[in-house]
């Protein structure tokens, strides 16, 4: 059987180590506590910022005692975006502000703000809508070549997003105005294919039916019995 001295030695070793490293342990614990408190404060403040931003955005969209159906102005929305940058509500306010500028017919300003959104939030789930906004703004400014390029970018970059369907319809309409019904027909066919459904498919079907029919190719002349027989080459 081990002696009491031998049994106590591990505990004595631990107490000795604790005494030697007590200061370092206290410092480590203090640092961990401060870090944890800092994270808590950051999360709390972020939650507070998100809540305040959401409240501000809601306030301009549904003003107290405001008329039902009254739309928020672009200036109100962009003010919320400026005051609450870095929040999800501020991000939405930026896009809504650009959309409001478009609705107000301020297409140059709308384009600028859609582009600002894309620069600030390149990975946003709303980037497809912002890209479509750039294309639509150029379209409304009659910059058809640039608009065509941007619509194609939307289709290529966000093939499964609703914005791609809208881009196809808008691009097809551009082709129609350019007198290129065959190009428009290709886009309408894509929207009426397998996997497409809803309003955009129905709209594509309607527009496709309104396109002029493809001209029939002329038939090659068929030789008749009265056709002159070529002279024989007698050798």
mmCIF file with all atom_site columns, C-alpha atoms in Angstrom:
data_model
loop_
_atom_site.group_PDB
_atom_site.id
_atom_site.type_symbol
_atom_site.label_atom_id
_atom_site.label_alt_id
_atom_site.label_comp_id
_atom_site.label_asym_id
_atom_site.label_entity_id
_atom_site.label_seq_id
_atom_site.pdbx_PDB_ins_code
_atom_site.Cartn_x
_atom_site.Cartn_y
_atom_site.Cartn_z
_atom_site.occupancy
_atom_site.B_iso_or_equiv
_atom_site.pdbx_formal_charge
_atom_site.auth_seq_id
_atom_site.auth_comp_id
_atom_site.auth_asym_id
_atom_site.auth_atom_id
_atom_site.pdbx_PDB_model_num
ATOM 1   C CA . UNK A 1 1   ? 0.000   0.000  0.000    1.00 0.00 ? 1   UNK A CA 1
ATOM 2   C CA . UNK A 1 2   ? 1.268   3.451  -0.880   1.00 0.00 ? 2   UNK A CA 1
ATOM 3   C CA . UNK A 1 3   ? 2.291   5.721  1.946    1.00 0.00 ? 3   UNK A CA 1
ATOM 4   C CA . UNK A 1 4   ? 0.244   8.898  2.686    1.00 0.00 ? 4   UNK A CA 1
ATOM 5   C CA . UNK A 1 5   ? 3.189   10.954 1.495    1.00 0.00 ? 5   UNK A CA 1
ATOM 6   C CA . UNK A 1 6   ? 3.182   9.249  -1.896   1.00 0.00 ? 6   UNK A CA 1
ATOM 7   C CA . UNK A 1 7   ? -0.620  9.511  -2.227   1.00 0.00 ? 7   UNK A CA 1
ATOM 8   C CA . UNK A 1 8   ? -0.541  13.223 -1.473   1.00 0.00 ? 8   UNK A CA 1
ATOM 9   C CA . UNK A 1 9   ? 2.238   14.070 -3.898   1.00 0.00 ? 9   UNK A CA 1
ATOM 10  C CA . UNK A 1 10  ? 0.042   14.559 -7.008   1.00 0.00 ? 10  UNK A CA 1
ATOM 11  C CA . UNK A 1 11  ? -2.167  17.005 -5.108   1.00 0.00 ? 11  UNK A CA 1
ATOM 12  C CA . UNK A 1 12  ? 0.860   18.832 -3.791   1.00 0.00 ? 12  UNK A CA 1
ATOM 13  C CA . UNK A 1 13  ? 2.268   19.054 -7.290   1.00 0.00 ? 13  UNK A CA 1
ATOM 14  C CA . UNK A 1 14  ? -0.998  20.553 -8.565   1.00 0.00 ? 14  UNK A CA 1
ATOM 15  C CA . UNK A 1 15  ? -1.169  23.091 -5.717   1.00 0.00 ? 15  UNK A CA 1
ATOM 16  C CA . UNK A 1 16  ? 2.422   24.070 -6.349   1.00 0.00 ? 16  UNK A CA 1
ATOM 17  C CA . UNK A 1 17  ? 1.735   24.508 -10.088  1.00 0.00 ? 17  UNK A CA 1
ATOM 18  C CA . UNK A 1 18  ? -1.401  26.528 -9.280   1.00 0.00 ? 18  UNK A CA 1
ATOM 19  C CA . UNK A 1 19  ? 0.539   28.855 -6.992   1.00 0.00 ? 19  UNK A CA 1
ATOM 20  C CA . UNK A 1 20  ? 3.252   29.400 -9.578   1.00 0.00 ? 20  UNK A CA 1
ATOM 21  C CA . UNK A 1 21  ? 0.801   30.018 -12.458  1.00 0.00 ? 21  UNK A CA 1
ATOM 22  C CA . UNK A 1 22  ? -1.941  31.771 -10.495  1.00 0.00 ? 22  UNK A CA 1
ATOM 23  C CA . UNK A 1 23  ? -1.229  35.187 -11.979  1.00 0.00 ? 23  UNK A CA 1
ATOM 24  C CA . UNK A 1 24  ? -1.179  33.882 -15.520  1.00 0.00 ? 24  UNK A CA 1
ATOM 25  C CA . UNK A 1 25  ? -4.441  31.977 -14.969  1.00 0.00 ? 25  UNK A CA 1
ATOM 26  C CA . UNK A 1 26  ? -6.138  35.092 -13.631  1.00 0.00 ? 26  UNK A CA 1
ATOM 27  C CA . UNK A 1 27  ? -4.939  37.112 -16.617  1.00 0.00 ? 27  UNK A CA 1
ATOM 28  C CA . UNK A 1 28  ? -6.126  34.452 -19.080  1.00 0.00 ? 28  UNK A CA 1
ATOM 29  C CA . UNK A 1 29  ? -9.535  34.241 -17.409  1.00 0.00 ? 29  UNK A CA 1
ATOM 30  C CA . UNK A 1 30  ? -9.836  38.015 -17.421  1.00 0.00 ? 30  UNK A CA 1
ATOM 31  C CA . UNK A 1 31  ? -8.960  38.225 -21.123  1.00 0.00 ? 31  UNK A CA 1
ATOM 32  C CA . UNK A 1 32  ? -11.515 35.514 -21.946  1.00 0.00 ? 32  UNK A CA 1
ATOM 33  C CA . UNK A 1 33  ? -14.176 37.307 -19.910  1.00 0.00 ? 33  UNK A CA 1
ATOM 34  C CA . UNK A 1 34  ? -13.469 40.633 -21.647  1.00 0.00 ? 34  UNK A CA 1
ATOM 35  C CA . UNK A 1 35  ? -13.560 38.958 -25.068  1.00 0.00 ? 35  UNK A CA 1
ATOM 36  C CA . UNK A 1 36  ? -16.850 37.266 -24.248  1.00 0.00 ? 36  UNK A CA 1
ATOM 37  C CA . UNK A 1 37  ? -18.309 40.546 -23.022  1.00 0.00 ? 37  UNK A CA 1
ATOM 38  C CA . UNK A 1 38  ? -17.114 42.282 -26.180  1.00 0.00 ? 38  UNK A CA 1
ATOM 39  C CA . UNK A 1 39  ? -18.804 39.681 -28.379  1.00 0.00 ? 39  UNK A CA 1
ATOM 40  C CA . UNK A 1 40  ? -22.007 39.983 -26.359  1.00 0.00 ? 40  UNK A CA 1
ATOM 41  C CA . UNK A 1 41  ? -22.005 43.777 -26.678  1.00 0.00 ? 41  UNK A CA 1
ATOM 42  C CA . UNK A 1 42  ? -21.283 43.562 -30.418  1.00 0.00 ? 42  UNK A CA 1
ATOM 43  C CA . UNK A 1 43  ? -24.152 41.104 -30.991  1.00 0.00 ? 43  UNK A CA 1
ATOM 44  C CA . UNK A 1 44  ? -26.468 43.191 -28.816  1.00 0.00 ? 44  UNK A CA 1
ATOM 45  C CA . UNK A 1 45  ? -25.594 46.414 -30.625  1.00 0.00 ? 45  UNK A CA 1
ATOM 46  C CA . UNK A 1 46  ? -25.931 44.729 -34.003  1.00 0.00 ? 46  UNK A CA 1
ATOM 47  C CA . UNK A 1 47  ? -29.351 43.421 -33.062  1.00 0.00 ? 47  UNK A CA 1
ATOM 48  C CA . UNK A 1 48  ? -30.258 46.902 -31.849  1.00 0.00 ? 48  UNK A CA 1
ATOM 49  C CA . UNK A 1 49  ? -28.994 48.445 -35.101  1.00 0.00 ? 49  UNK A CA 1
ATOM 50  C CA . UNK A 1 50  ? -30.965 45.942 -37.178  1.00 0.00 ? 50  UNK A CA 1
ATOM 51  C CA . UNK A 1 51  ? -34.097 46.630 -35.142  1.00 0.00 ? 51  UNK A CA 1
ATOM 52  C CA . UNK A 1 52  ? -33.695 50.401 -35.474  1.00 0.00 ? 52  UNK A CA 1
ATOM 53  C CA . UNK A 1 53  ? -33.055 50.120 -39.218  1.00 0.00 ? 53  UNK A CA 1
ATOM 54  C CA . UNK A 1 54  ? -36.106 47.907 -39.720  1.00 0.00 ? 54  UNK A CA 1
ATOM 55  C CA . UNK A 1 55  ? -38.236 50.351 -37.731  1.00 0.00 ? 55  UNK A CA 1
ATOM 56  C CA . UNK A 1 56  ? -36.969 53.298 -39.787  1.00 0.00 ? 56  UNK A CA 1
ATOM 57  C CA . UNK A 1 57  ? -37.637 51.491 -43.064  1.00 0.00 ? 57  UNK A CA 1
ATOM 58  C CA . UNK A 1 58  ? -41.120 50.482 -41.949  1.00 0.00 ? 58  UNK A CA 1
ATOM 59  C CA . UNK A 1 59  ? -41.829 54.079 -40.874  1.00 0.00 ? 59  UNK A CA 1
ATOM 60  C CA . UNK A 1 60  ? -41.156 55.525 -44.333  1.00 0.00 ? 60  UNK A CA 1
ATOM 61  C CA . UNK A 1 61  ? -43.068 52.732 -46.056  1.00 0.00 ? 61  UNK A CA 1
ATOM 62  C CA . UNK A 1 62  ? -46.092 52.947 -43.752  1.00 0.00 ? 62  UNK A CA 1
ATOM 63  C CA . UNK A 1 63  ? -46.111 56.445 -42.210  1.00 0.00 ? 63  UNK A CA 1
ATOM 64  C CA . UNK A 1 64  ? -48.192 56.915 -39.049  1.00 0.00 ? 64  UNK A CA 1
ATOM 65  C CA . UNK A 1 65  ? -51.697 57.856 -40.113  1.00 0.00 ? 65  UNK A CA 1
ATOM 66  C CA . UNK A 1 66  ? -50.566 57.849 -43.728  1.00 0.00 ? 66  UNK A CA 1
ATOM 67  C CA . UNK A 1 67  ? -52.829 57.122 -46.638  1.00 0.00 ? 67  UNK A CA 1
ATOM 68  C CA . UNK A 1 68  ? -53.125 53.495 -47.598  1.00 0.00 ? 68  UNK A CA 1
ATOM 69  C CA . UNK A 1 69  ? -51.251 52.775 -50.813  1.00 0.00 ? 69  UNK A CA 1
ATOM 70  C CA . UNK A 1 70  ? -49.006 55.820 -50.547  1.00 0.00 ? 70  UNK A CA 1
ATOM 71  C CA . UNK A 1 71  ? -45.546 54.887 -51.806  1.00 0.00 ? 71  UNK A CA 1
ATOM 72  C CA . UNK A 1 72  ? -42.386 55.896 -49.989  1.00 0.00 ? 72  UNK A CA 1
ATOM 73  C CA . UNK A 1 73  ? -40.337 58.486 -51.851  1.00 0.00 ? 73  UNK A CA 1
ATOM 74  C CA . UNK A 1 74  ? -36.878 57.744 -53.146  1.00 0.00 ? 74  UNK A CA 1
ATOM 75  C CA . UNK A 1 75  ? -35.355 60.426 -50.907  1.00 0.00 ? 75  UNK A CA 1
ATOM 76  C CA . UNK A 1 76  ? -36.922 58.898 -47.772  1.00 0.00 ? 76  UNK A CA 1
ATOM 77  C CA . UNK A 1 77  ? -35.712 55.415 -48.653  1.00 0.00 ? 77  UNK A CA 1
ATOM 78  C CA . UNK A 1 78  ? -32.191 56.531 -49.530  1.00 0.00 ? 78  UNK A CA 1
ATOM 79  C CA . UNK A 1 79  ? -32.009 58.513 -46.291  1.00 0.00 ? 79  UNK A CA 1
ATOM 80  C CA . UNK A 1 80  ? -32.768 55.316 -44.353  1.00 0.00 ? 80  UNK A CA 1
ATOM 81  C CA . UNK A 1 81  ? -30.095 53.517 -46.391  1.00 0.00 ? 81  UNK A CA 1
ATOM 82  C CA . UNK A 1 82  ? -27.540 56.231 -45.577  1.00 0.00 ? 82  UNK A CA 1
ATOM 83  C CA . UNK A 1 83  ? -28.354 56.356 -41.860  1.00 0.00 ? 83  UNK A CA 1
ATOM 84  C CA . UNK A 1 84  ? -28.428 52.584 -41.387  1.00 0.00 ? 84  UNK A CA 1
ATOM 85  C CA . UNK A 1 85  ? -25.606 51.305 -43.571  1.00 0.00 ? 85  UNK A CA 1
ATOM 86  C CA . UNK A 1 86  ? -24.315 47.834 -42.794  1.00 0.00 ? 86  UNK A CA 1
ATOM 87  C CA . UNK A 1 87  ? -27.738 46.480 -41.848  1.00 0.00 ? 87  UNK A CA 1
ATOM 88  C CA . UNK A 1 88  ? -30.067 44.208 -43.792  1.00 0.00 ? 88  UNK A CA 1
ATOM 89  C CA . UNK A 1 89  ? -32.804 46.851 -43.688  1.00 0.00 ? 89  UNK A CA 1
ATOM 90  C CA . UNK A 1 90  ? -30.349 49.464 -44.959  1.00 0.00 ? 90  UNK A CA 1
ATOM 91  C CA . UNK A 1 91  ? -29.461 47.147 -47.832  1.00 0.00 ? 91  UNK A CA 1
ATOM 92  C CA . UNK A 1 92  ? -33.140 46.749 -48.748  1.00 0.00 ? 92  UNK A CA 1
ATOM 93  C CA . UNK A 1 93  ? -33.670 50.503 -48.453  1.00 0.00 ? 93  UNK A CA 1
ATOM 94  C CA . UNK A 1 94  ? -30.882 51.120 -50.985  1.00 0.00 ? 94  UNK A CA 1
ATOM 95  C CA . UNK A 1 95  ? -32.518 48.860 -53.556  1.00 0.00 ? 95  UNK A CA 1
ATOM 96  C CA . UNK A 1 96  ? -35.999 50.210 -52.827  1.00 0.00 ? 96  UNK A CA 1
ATOM 97  C CA . UNK A 1 97  ? -34.676 53.757 -53.189  1.00 0.00 ? 97  UNK A CA 1
ATOM 98  C CA . UNK A 1 98  ? -33.189 52.973 -56.597  1.00 0.00 ? 98  UNK A CA 1
ATOM 99  C CA . UNK A 1 99  ? -36.471 51.336 -57.642  1.00 0.00 ? 99  UNK A CA 1
ATOM 100 C CA . UNK A 1 100 ? -38.399 54.410 -56.467  1.00 0.00 ? 100 UNK A CA 1
ATOM 101 C CA . UNK A 1 101 ? -36.150 56.665 -58.562  1.00 0.00 ? 101 UNK A CA 1
ATOM 102 C CA . UNK A 1 102 ? -36.936 54.454 -61.555  1.00 0.00 ? 102 UNK A CA 1
ATOM 103 C CA . UNK A 1 103 ? -40.671 54.706 -60.837  1.00 0.00 ? 103 UNK A CA 1
ATOM 104 C CA . UNK A 1 104 ? -40.309 58.498 -60.628  1.00 0.00 ? 104 UNK A CA 1
ATOM 105 C CA . UNK A 1 105 ? -38.780 58.516 -64.114  1.00 0.00 ? 105 UNK A CA 1
ATOM 106 C CA . UNK A 1 106 ? -35.308 59.503 -62.881  1.00 0.00 ? 106 UNK A CA 1
ATOM 107 C CA . UNK A 1 107 ? -33.576 56.812 -64.885  1.00 0.00 ? 107 UNK A CA 1
ATOM 108 C CA . UNK A 1 108 ? -30.016 58.161 -64.711  1.00 0.00 ? 108 UNK A CA 1
ATOM 109 C CA . UNK A 1 109 ? -30.190 58.446 -60.918  1.00 0.00 ? 109 UNK A CA 1
ATOM 110 C CA . UNK A 1 110 ? -31.839 55.042 -60.689  1.00 0.00 ? 110 UNK A CA 1
ATOM 111 C CA . UNK A 1 111 ? -29.058 53.465 -62.745  1.00 0.00 ? 111 UNK A CA 1
ATOM 112 C CA . UNK A 1 112 ? -26.402 55.088 -60.551  1.00 0.00 ? 112 UNK A CA 1
ATOM 113 C CA . UNK A 1 113 ? -28.014 53.776 -57.365  1.00 0.00 ? 113 UNK A CA 1
ATOM 114 C CA . UNK A 1 114 ? -28.532 50.275 -58.747  1.00 0.00 ? 114 UNK A CA 1
ATOM 115 C CA . UNK A 1 115 ? -24.827 50.239 -59.628  1.00 0.00 ? 115 UNK A CA 1
ATOM 116 C CA . UNK A 1 116 ? -23.920 51.504 -56.138  1.00 0.00 ? 116 UNK A CA 1
ATOM 117 C CA . UNK A 1 117 ? -25.931 48.658 -54.648  1.00 0.00 ? 117 UNK A CA 1
ATOM 118 C CA . UNK A 1 118 ? -24.076 46.088 -56.749  1.00 0.00 ? 118 UNK A CA 1
ATOM 119 C CA . UNK A 1 119 ? -20.714 47.580 -55.790  1.00 0.00 ? 119 UNK A CA 1
ATOM 120 C CA . UNK A 1 120 ? -21.569 47.543 -52.069  1.00 0.00 ? 120 UNK A CA 1
ATOM 121 C CA . UNK A 1 121 ? -23.371 44.171 -52.005  1.00 0.00 ? 121 UNK A CA 1
ATOM 122 C CA . UNK A 1 122 ? -21.920 41.964 -54.776  1.00 0.00 ? 122 UNK A CA 1
ATOM 123 C CA . UNK A 1 123 ? -22.949 38.732 -53.004  1.00 0.00 ? 123 UNK A CA 1
ATOM 124 C CA . UNK A 1 124 ? -26.430 39.894 -52.002  1.00 0.00 ? 124 UNK A CA 1
ATOM 125 C CA . UNK A 1 125 ? -29.451 37.745 -52.781  1.00 0.00 ? 125 UNK A CA 1
ATOM 126 C CA . UNK A 1 126 ? -30.936 40.932 -54.252  1.00 0.00 ? 126 UNK A CA 1
ATOM 127 C CA . UNK A 1 127 ? -28.109 41.499 -56.737  1.00 0.00 ? 127 UNK A CA 1
ATOM 128 C CA . UNK A 1 128 ? -30.107 39.929 -59.589  1.00 0.00 ? 128 UNK A CA 1
ATOM 129 C CA . UNK A 1 129 ? -32.846 42.522 -59.100  1.00 0.00 ? 129 UNK A CA 1
ATOM 130 C CA . UNK A 1 130 ? -30.284 45.332 -58.990  1.00 0.00 ? 130 UNK A CA 1
ATOM 131 C CA . UNK A 1 131 ? -28.651 44.067 -62.203  1.00 0.00 ? 131 UNK A CA 1
ATOM 132 C CA . UNK A 1 132 ? -32.050 43.995 -63.877  1.00 0.00 ? 132 UNK A CA 1
ATOM 133 C CA . UNK A 1 133 ? -32.562 47.562 -62.652  1.00 0.00 ? 133 UNK A CA 1
ATOM 134 C CA . UNK A 1 134 ? -29.382 48.694 -64.411  1.00 0.00 ? 134 UNK A CA 1
ATOM 135 C CA . UNK A 1 135 ? -30.547 47.102 -67.670  1.00 0.00 ? 135 UNK A CA 1
ATOM 136 C CA . UNK A 1 136 ? -34.068 48.530 -67.389  1.00 0.00 ? 136 UNK A CA 1
ATOM 137 C CA . UNK A 1 137 ? -32.697 52.012 -66.670  1.00 0.00 ? 137 UNK A CA 1
ATOM 138 C CA . UNK A 1 138 ? -30.532 51.885 -69.802  1.00 0.00 ? 138 UNK A CA 1
ATOM 139 C CA . UNK A 1 139 ? -33.527 50.589 -71.754  1.00 0.00 ? 139 UNK A CA 1
ATOM 140 C CA . UNK A 1 140 ? -35.651 53.512 -70.544  1.00 0.00 ? 140 UNK A CA 1
ATOM 141 C CA . UNK A 1 141 ? -32.868 55.919 -71.550  1.00 0.00 ? 141 UNK A CA 1
ATOM 142 C CA . UNK A 1 142 ? -33.054 54.422 -75.077  1.00 0.00 ? 142 UNK A CA 1
ATOM 143 C CA . UNK A 1 143 ? -29.480 53.166 -74.813  1.00 0.00 ? 143 UNK A CA 1
ATOM 144 C CA . UNK A 1 144 ? -30.591 49.963 -76.476  1.00 0.00 ? 144 UNK A CA 1
ATOM 145 C CA . UNK A 1 145 ? -27.180 48.462 -77.241  1.00 0.00 ? 145 UNK A CA 1
ATOM 146 C CA . UNK A 1 146 ? -26.020 48.849 -73.638  1.00 0.00 ? 146 UNK A CA 1
ATOM 147 C CA . UNK A 1 147 ? -29.386 47.624 -72.366  1.00 0.00 ? 147 UNK A CA 1
ATOM 148 C CA . UNK A 1 148 ? -29.122 44.541 -74.584  1.00 0.00 ? 148 UNK A CA 1
ATOM 149 C CA . UNK A 1 149 ? -25.714 43.748 -73.109  1.00 0.00 ? 149 UNK A CA 1
ATOM 150 C CA . UNK A 1 150 ? -26.967 44.175 -69.536  1.00 0.00 ? 150 UNK A CA 1
ATOM 151 C CA . UNK A 1 151 ? -30.077 42.041 -70.116  1.00 0.00 ? 151 UNK A CA 1
ATOM 152 C CA . UNK A 1 152 ? -27.844 39.286 -71.468  1.00 0.00 ? 152 UNK A CA 1
ATOM 153 C CA . UNK A 1 153 ? -25.661 39.562 -68.358  1.00 0.00 ? 153 UNK A CA 1
ATOM 154 C CA . UNK A 1 154 ? -28.689 39.093 -66.107  1.00 0.00 ? 154 UNK A CA 1
ATOM 155 C CA . UNK A 1 155 ? -29.763 35.994 -68.046  1.00 0.00 ? 155 UNK A CA 1
ATOM 156 C CA . UNK A 1 156 ? -26.252 34.510 -67.954  1.00 0.00 ? 156 UNK A CA 1
ATOM 157 C CA . UNK A 1 157 ? -25.442 35.388 -64.335  1.00 0.00 ? 157 UNK A CA 1
ATOM 158 C CA . UNK A 1 158 ? -28.783 34.525 -62.708  1.00 0.00 ? 158 UNK A CA 1
ATOM 159 C CA . UNK A 1 159 ? -30.359 31.844 -64.935  1.00 0.00 ? 159 UNK A CA 1
ATOM 160 C CA . UNK A 1 160 ? -32.625 30.465 -62.204  1.00 0.00 ? 160 UNK A CA 1
ATOM 161 C CA . UNK A 1 161 ? -33.717 33.799 -60.751  1.00 0.00 ? 161 UNK A CA 1
ATOM 162 C CA . UNK A 1 162 ? -37.035 35.450 -61.523  1.00 0.00 ? 162 UNK A CA 1
ATOM 163 C CA . UNK A 1 163 ? -35.032 38.417 -62.814  1.00 0.00 ? 163 UNK A CA 1
ATOM 164 C CA . UNK A 1 164 ? -33.789 36.252 -65.704  1.00 0.00 ? 164 UNK A CA 1
ATOM 165 C CA . UNK A 1 165 ? -37.360 35.670 -66.911  1.00 0.00 ? 165 UNK A CA 1
ATOM 166 C CA . UNK A 1 166 ? -38.061 39.399 -66.768  1.00 0.00 ? 166 UNK A CA 1
ATOM 167 C CA . UNK A 1 167 ? -34.813 40.104 -68.607  1.00 0.00 ? 167 UNK A CA 1
ATOM 168 C CA . UNK A 1 168 ? -35.770 37.665 -71.389  1.00 0.00 ? 168 UNK A CA 1
ATOM 169 C CA . UNK A 1 169 ? -39.139 39.371 -71.885  1.00 0.00 ? 169 UNK A CA 1
ATOM 170 C CA . UNK A 1 170 ? -37.586 42.837 -71.923  1.00 0.00 ? 170 UNK A CA 1
ATOM 171 C CA . UNK A 1 171 ? -34.808 41.759 -74.289  1.00 0.00 ? 171 UNK A CA 1
ATOM 172 C CA . UNK A 1 172 ? -37.322 40.098 -76.606  1.00 0.00 ? 172 UNK A CA 1
ATOM 173 C CA . UNK A 1 173 ? -39.286 43.359 -76.709  1.00 0.00 ? 173 UNK A CA 1
ATOM 174 C CA . UNK A 1 174 ? -36.084 45.183 -77.673  1.00 0.00 ? 174 UNK A CA 1
ATOM 175 C CA . UNK A 1 175 ? -35.485 42.740 -80.507  1.00 0.00 ? 175 UNK A CA 1
ATOM 176 C CA . UNK A 1 176 ? -39.029 43.329 -81.737  1.00 0.00 ? 176 UNK A CA 1
ATOM 177 C CA . UNK A 1 177 ? -38.464 47.093 -81.855  1.00 0.00 ? 177 UNK A CA 1
ATOM 178 C CA . UNK A 1 178 ? -35.245 46.469 -83.799  1.00 0.00 ? 178 UNK A CA 1
ATOM 179 C CA . UNK A 1 179 ? -37.150 44.397 -86.346  1.00 0.00 ? 179 UNK A CA 1
ATOM 180 C CA . UNK A 1 180 ? -35.572 41.114 -85.249  1.00 0.00 ? 180 UNK A CA 1
ATOM 181 C CA . UNK A 1 181 ? -38.592 38.872 -84.597  1.00 0.00 ? 181 UNK A CA 1
ATOM 182 C CA . UNK A 1 182 ? -36.574 35.660 -84.918  1.00 0.00 ? 182 UNK A CA 1
ATOM 183 C CA . UNK A 1 183 ? -34.347 36.675 -81.997  1.00 0.00 ? 183 UNK A CA 1
ATOM 184 C CA . UNK A 1 184 ? -37.422 37.606 -79.972  1.00 0.00 ? 184 UNK A CA 1
ATOM 185 C CA . UNK A 1 185 ? -39.032 34.261 -80.811  1.00 0.00 ? 185 UNK A CA 1
ATOM 186 C CA . UNK A 1 186 ? -36.004 32.380 -79.440  1.00 0.00 ? 186 UNK A CA 1
ATOM 187 C CA . UNK A 1 187 ? -36.358 34.125 -76.082  1.00 0.00 ? 187 UNK A CA 1
ATOM 188 C CA . UNK A 1 188 ? -40.107 33.515 -75.940  1.00 0.00 ? 188 UNK A CA 1
ATOM 189 C CA . UNK A 1 189 ? -39.474 29.841 -76.691  1.00 0.00 ? 189 UNK A CA 1
ATOM 190 C CA . UNK A 1 190 ? -37.088 29.671 -73.732  1.00 0.00 ? 190 UNK A CA 1
ATOM 191 C CA . UNK A 1 191 ? -39.796 31.056 -71.462  1.00 0.00 ? 191 UNK A CA 1
ATOM 192 C CA . UNK A 1 192 ? -42.427 28.626 -72.703  1.00 0.00 ? 192 UNK A CA 1
ATOM 193 C CA . UNK A 1 193 ? -40.211 25.556 -72.346  1.00 0.00 ? 193 UNK A CA 1
ATOM 194 C CA . UNK A 1 194 ? -40.211 22.845 -69.722  1.00 0.00 ? 194 UNK A CA 1
ATOM 195 C CA . UNK A 1 195 ? -39.896 24.123 -66.161  1.00 0.00 ? 195 UNK A CA 1
ATOM 196 C CA . UNK A 1 196 ? -41.301 27.568 -66.891  1.00 0.00 ? 196 UNK A CA 1
ATOM 197 C CA . UNK A 1 197 ? -44.619 28.496 -65.363  1.00 0.00 ? 197 UNK A CA 1
ATOM 198 C CA . UNK A 1 198 ? -46.750 31.336 -64.121  1.00 0.00 ? 198 UNK A CA 1
ATOM 199 C CA . UNK A 1 199 ? -47.251 34.864 -65.376  1.00 0.00 ? 199 UNK A CA 1
ATOM 200 C CA . UNK A 1 200 ? -43.994 35.075 -67.344  1.00 0.00 ? 200 UNK A CA 1
ATOM 201 C CA . UNK A 1 201 ? -44.757 31.932 -69.336  1.00 0.00 ? 201 UNK A CA 1
ATOM 202 C CA . UNK A 1 202 ? -48.258 33.151 -70.174  1.00 0.00 ? 202 UNK A CA 1
ATOM 203 C CA . UNK A 1 203 ? -46.910 36.554 -71.190  1.00 0.00 ? 203 UNK A CA 1
ATOM 204 C CA . UNK A 1 204 ? -44.297 34.908 -73.420  1.00 0.00 ? 204 UNK A CA 1
ATOM 205 C CA . UNK A 1 205 ? -46.956 32.738 -75.092  1.00 0.00 ? 205 UNK A CA 1
ATOM 206 C CA . UNK A 1 206 ? -49.127 35.799 -75.747  1.00 0.00 ? 206 UNK A CA 1
ATOM 207 C CA . UNK A 1 207 ? -46.280 37.835 -77.212  1.00 0.00 ? 207 UNK A CA 1
ATOM 208 C CA . UNK A 1 208 ? -45.004 34.943 -79.308  1.00 0.00 ? 208 UNK A CA 1
ATOM 209 C CA . UNK A 1 209 ? -48.423 34.473 -80.891  1.00 0.00 ? 209 UNK A CA 1
ATOM 210 C CA . UNK A 1 210 ? -48.455 38.174 -81.803  1.00 0.00 ? 210 UNK A CA 1
ATOM 211 C CA . UNK A 1 211 ? -45.188 37.907 -83.739  1.00 0.00 ? 211 UNK A CA 1
ATOM 212 C CA . UNK A 1 212 ? -45.454 37.920 -87.529  1.00 0.00 ? 212 UNK A CA 1
ATOM 213 C CA . UNK A 1 213 ? -45.401 34.442 -89.002  1.00 0.00 ? 213 UNK A CA 1
ATOM 214 C CA . UNK A 1 214 ? -42.150 33.287 -90.506  1.00 0.00 ? 214 UNK A CA 1
ATOM 215 C CA . UNK A 1 215 ? -42.220 33.758 -94.305  1.00 0.00 ? 215 UNK A CA 1
ATOM 216 C CA . UNK A 1 216 ? -42.420 30.524 -96.240  1.00 0.00 ? 216 UNK A CA 1
ATOM 217 C CA . UNK A 1 217 ? -39.332 29.657 -98.228  1.00 0.00 ? 217 UNK A CA 1
ATOM 218 C CA . UNK A 1 218 ? -39.979 29.680 -102.007 1.00 0.00 ? 218 UNK A CA 1
ATOM 219 C CA . UNK A 1 219 ? -40.241 26.220 -103.529 1.00 0.00 ? 219 UNK A CA 1
ATOM 220 C CA . UNK A 1 220 ? -37.693 25.189 -106.120 1.00 0.00 ? 220 UNK A CA 1
ATOM 221 C CA . UNK A 1 221 ? -39.216 25.137 -109.638 1.00 0.00 ? 221 UNK A CA 1
ATOM 222 C CA . UNK A 1 222 ? -40.457 21.676 -110.633 1.00 0.00 ? 222 UNK A CA 1
ATOM 223 C CA . UNK A 1 223 ? -39.728 20.754 -114.272 1.00 0.00 ? 223 UNK A CA 1
ATOM 224 C CA . UNK A 1 224 ? -42.906 20.287 -116.347 1.00 0.00 ? 224 UNK A CA 1
ATOM 225 C CA . UNK A 1 225 ? -43.511 18.051 -119.361 1.00 0.00 ? 225 UNK A CA 1
ATOM 226 C CA . UNK A 1 226 ? -43.419 21.126 -121.568 1.00 0.00 ? 226 UNK A CA 1
ATOM 227 C CA . UNK A 1 227 ? -39.937 22.083 -120.470 1.00 0.00 ? 227 UNK A CA 1
ATOM 228 C CA . UNK A 1 228 ? -37.522 22.101 -123.404 1.00 0.00 ? 228 UNK A CA 1
ATOM 229 C CA . UNK A 1 229 ? -35.322 19.038 -123.591 1.00 0.00 ? 229 UNK A CA 1
ATOM 230 C CA . UNK A 1 230 ? -31.652 19.888 -123.622 1.00 0.00 ? 230 UNK A CA 1
ATOM 231 C CA . UNK A 1 231 ? -29.987 18.925 -126.895 1.00 0.00 ? 231 UNK A CA 1
ATOM 232 C CA . UNK A 1 232 ? -28.166 15.625 -126.973 1.00 0.00 ? 232 UNK A CA 1
ATOM 233 C CA . UNK A 1 233 ? -24.469 15.685 -127.438 1.00 0.00 ? 233 UNK A CA 1
ATOM 234 C CA . UNK A 1 234 ? -23.874 13.330 -130.367 1.00 0.00 ? 234 UNK A CA 1
ATOM 235 C CA . UNK A 1 235 ? -20.384 12.057 -130.676 1.00 0.00 ? 235 UNK A CA 1
#
